[in-house]
């Protein structure tokens, strides 16, 4: 079980062809990582241990993890033949919700039982079908709005402790991921990110 001090890597998703990924899949094992997108993970069969930020839960069928942008998370399948739905969406499809997601954090990032409204799996399955058969950004946005409306109705949030620093940290990690082969100094980072080198 990962602990709070577990190291994570930044998953640079900026080179993806699309700002949305929707899929159903089998066993999920993925180390601690973070990225700028929201990630929705719904277990359909089996059990998966999911860690989001500093909280870990074993999810079974009907259990869901809601991973806000720039939040460390990981997955470990606990039973063979596990099945899941996963949606990862970037700012282009989240509209005004993106600001809310990046400036707050889920008090508990897991939904189970009655907290998981039937519209959520329905819309996630719709996104998977839409991505596979008939890509349409407007339908993606509509289904994501439905999912987020149902999530925000039952998922308590609190302000992120340091939204400005989190934005800077995300920008810093992204810049380093894209420029790691170049010589870098605090002065260069300060100029490129528009922040004091002492703050960085």
Coordinates of C-alpha atoms in Angstrom, one line a residue:
X1 CA 0.0 0.0 0.0
X2 CA 1.6 3.3 -1.0
X3 CA 2.2 5.8 1.8
X4 CA 2.0 9.5 1.7
X5 CA 5.8 9.7 1.0
X6 CA 5.5 7.5 -2.0
X7 CA 7.3 9.1 -5.0
X8 CA 5.1 9.8 -8.0
X9 CA 5.9 10.8 -11.6
X10 CA 4.2 13.4 -13.7
X11 CA 2.4 11.9 -16.7
X12 CA 2.7 14.4 -19.5
X13 CA -0.5 14.2 -21.4
X14 CA 0.0 17.3 -23.6
X15 CA 1.2 15.3 -26.5
X16 CA -2.1 13.2 -26.7
X17 CA -4.0 13.5 -29.9
X18 CA -7.3 14.1 -28.0
X19 CA -8.0 15.8 -24.7
X20 CA -10.3 12.9 -23.7
X21 CA -9.7 9.2 -23.1
X22 CA -12.6 6.9 -22.3
X23 CA -12.2 3.2 -22.1
X24 CA -13.2 -0.1 -20.5
X25 CA -10.5 -2.5 -19.5
X26 CA -9.3 -5.3 -17.4
X27 CA -6.8 -5.5 -14.5
X28 CA -5.5 -2.1 -13.6
X29 CA -2.0 -1.7 -12.1
X30 CA -0.5 1.7 -12.3
X31 CA 2.1 3.4 -10.1
X32 CA 1.7 6.7 -8.3
X33 CA 1.4 9.5 -10.8
X34 CA -0.3 12.8 -11.5
X35 CA -1.4 14.9 -14.4
X36 CA -3.5 18.0 -15.2
X37 CA -6.7 16.1 -16.2
X38 CA -9.6 14.8 -14.2
X39 CA -9.6 11.0 -14.0
X40 CA -12.8 9.0 -13.2
X41 CA -12.4 5.3 -12.4
X42 CA -15.3 3.0 -11.9
X43 CA -14.9 -0.7 -10.9
X44 CA -17.3 -3.0 -12.7
X45 CA -16.0 -6.4 -11.5
X46 CA -13.5 -7.6 -9.0
X47 CA -11.6 -5.4 -6.5
X48 CA -9.0 -2.7 -7.0
X49 CA -7.0 -0.9 -4.4
X50 CA -7.0 2.8 -5.3
X51 CA -5.0 5.5 -3.7
X52 CA -5.9 9.2 -4.2
X53 CA -3.7 11.8 -2.5
X54 CA -3.3 10.3 1.0
X55 CA -6.4 8.1 1.0
X56 CA -6.6 4.4 0.0
X57 CA -9.7 2.3 -0.5
X58 CA -10.4 -1.1 -1.8
X59 CA -13.1 -0.6 -4.4
X60 CA -15.4 -3.4 -5.6
X61 CA -18.1 -3.4 -8.3
X62 CA -19.9 -0.1 -8.2
X63 CA -17.1 1.7 -6.4
X64 CA -15.7 4.9 -8.0
X65 CA -12.6 7.1 -7.5
X66 CA -12.8 10.7 -8.6
X67 CA -9.2 12.1 -9.1
X68 CA -9.0 15.9 -9.4
X69 CA -6.3 17.4 -11.6
X70 CA -2.8 17.5 -10.2
X71 CA -3.6 14.8 -7.6
X72 CA -1.3 11.8 -7.0
X73 CA -3.1 8.5 -7.5
X74 CA -2.3 4.8 -8.2
X75 CA -4.1 1.5 -8.8
X76 CA -3.5 -2.1 -7.8
X77 CA -5.8 -4.9 -8.9
X78 CA -6.6 -7.3 -6.1
X79 CA -8.6 -10.0 -7.9
X80 CA -8.1 -11.6 -11.3
X81 CA -10.4 -10.6 -14.1
X82 CA -11.2 -7.2 -12.7
X83 CA -13.1 -4.8 -15.1
X84 CA -13.4 -1.1 -15.0
X85 CA -14.5 2.0 -16.9
X86 CA -12.1 5.0 -17.0
X87 CA -12.5 8.5 -18.3
X88 CA -9.7 11.0 -18.4
X89 CA -10.6 14.5 -19.6
X90 CA -8.7 17.7 -20.0
X91 CA -9.6 21.4 -19.5
X92 CA -11.0 21.7 -23.1
X93 CA -14.0 19.5 -22.2
X94 CA -14.5 20.6 -18.6
X95 CA -15.4 24.3 -19.1
X96 CA -16.0 26.3 -15.9
X97 CA -15.7 23.1 -13.8
X98 CA -11.9 23.0 -14.5
X99 CA -11.3 26.0 -12.3
X100 CA -13.4 24.4 -9.5
X101 CA -11.5 21.2 -9.9
X102 CA -8.1 22.8 -9.7
X103 CA -8.8 25.1 -6.8
X104 CA -10.4 22.5 -4.5
X105 CA -9.9 18.9 -3.4
X106 CA -12.3 16.1 -2.6
X107 CA -12.6 15.6 1.2
X108 CA -13.1 11.9 0.3
X109 CA -12.5 11.1 -3.4
X110 CA -14.5 7.8 -3.4
X111 CA -18.2 7.2 -4.3
X112 CA -20.0 4.0 -3.5
X113 CA -23.5 2.7 -3.0
X114 CA -26.3 5.3 -3.1
X115 CA -23.7 8.1 -3.5
X116 CA -23.1 6.8 -7.1
X117 CA -26.0 8.1 -9.1
X118 CA -27.0 5.8 -12.0
X119 CA -26.4 8.7 -14.4
X120 CA -22.7 8.4 -13.7
X121 CA -22.0 4.9 -15.0
X122 CA -24.6 5.5 -17.8
X123 CA -22.7 8.6 -19.0
X124 CA -19.3 7.0 -18.6
X125 CA -20.4 4.1 -20.8
X126 CA -21.8 6.6 -23.3
X127 CA -18.4 8.3 -23.4
X128 CA -16.7 5.0 -24.1
X129 CA -19.1 4.2 -26.9
X130 CA -18.8 7.8 -28.3
X131 CA -15.0 7.8 -28.4
X132 CA -14.9 4.4 -30.1
X133 CA -17.6 5.0 -32.7
X134 CA -18.4 8.6 -33.4
X135 CA -16.1 11.2 -31.9
X136 CA -18.1 14.4 -31.1
X137 CA -16.7 17.0 -28.8
X138 CA -20.2 18.4 -28.0
X139 CA -21.5 15.1 -26.8
X140 CA -18.3 14.6 -24.8
X141 CA -18.9 17.9 -23.0
X142 CA -22.6 17.1 -22.4
X143 CA -21.9 13.7 -20.9
X144 CA -19.1 15.1 -18.7
X145 CA -21.3 18.0 -17.5
X146 CA -23.9 15.3 -16.4
X147 CA -21.2 13.3 -14.6
X148 CA -19.7 16.3 -12.9
X149 CA -23.2 17.6 -11.8
X150 CA -23.9 14.3 -10.2
X151 CA -20.5 14.1 -8.6
X152 CA -20.5 17.7 -7.2
X153 CA -24.0 17.1 -5.7
X154 CA -22.6 14.4 -3.4
X155 CA -18.9 14.8 -3.2
X156 CA -17.8 17.3 -0.5
X157 CA -14.9 19.5 -1.4
X158 CA -12.6 21.9 0.4
X159 CA -10.4 24.6 -0.9
X160 CA -7.0 23.4 -2.0
X161 CA -4.5 24.5 0.6
X162 CA -2.3 26.5 -1.8
X163 CA -4.0 26.9 -5.2
X164 CA -1.4 29.3 -6.5
X165 CA 1.5 27.1 -5.4
X166 CA -0.3 24.0 -6.8
X167 CA -0.7 25.9 -10.2
X168 CA 3.0 26.8 -10.0
X169 CA 4.0 23.2 -9.0
X170 CA 2.0 21.8 -11.9
X171 CA 3.5 24.3 -14.4
X172 CA 7.0 23.6 -13.0
X173 CA 6.6 19.8 -13.4
X174 CA 5.2 20.2 -16.9
X175 CA 8.0 22.5 -17.9
X176 CA 10.6 20.2 -16.5
X177 CA 9.0 17.2 -18.2
X178 CA 9.2 19.0 -21.6
X179 CA 12.6 20.5 -21.2
X180 CA 14.6 18.0 -19.1
X181 CA 17.3 17.6 -21.8
X182 CA 18.2 21.3 -21.8
X183 CA 20.4 23.1 -19.3
X184 CA 18.1 24.6 -16.6
X185 CA 18.8 27.1 -13.9
X186 CA 16.6 28.8 -11.4
X187 CA 16.9 32.0 -13.4
X188 CA 15.7 30.3 -16.5
X189 CA 12.8 28.7 -14.7
X190 CA 11.9 32.0 -13.1
X191 CA 11.8 33.8 -16.5
X192 CA 9.8 31.0 -18.2
X193 CA 7.2 30.5 -15.4
X194 CA 6.9 34.1 -14.4
X195 CA 7.7 33.4 -10.7
X196 CA 10.4 34.4 -8.3
X197 CA 13.3 32.0 -8.3
X198 CA 13.2 32.0 -4.5
X199 CA 9.5 30.9 -4.6
X200 CA 10.4 28.1 -7.1

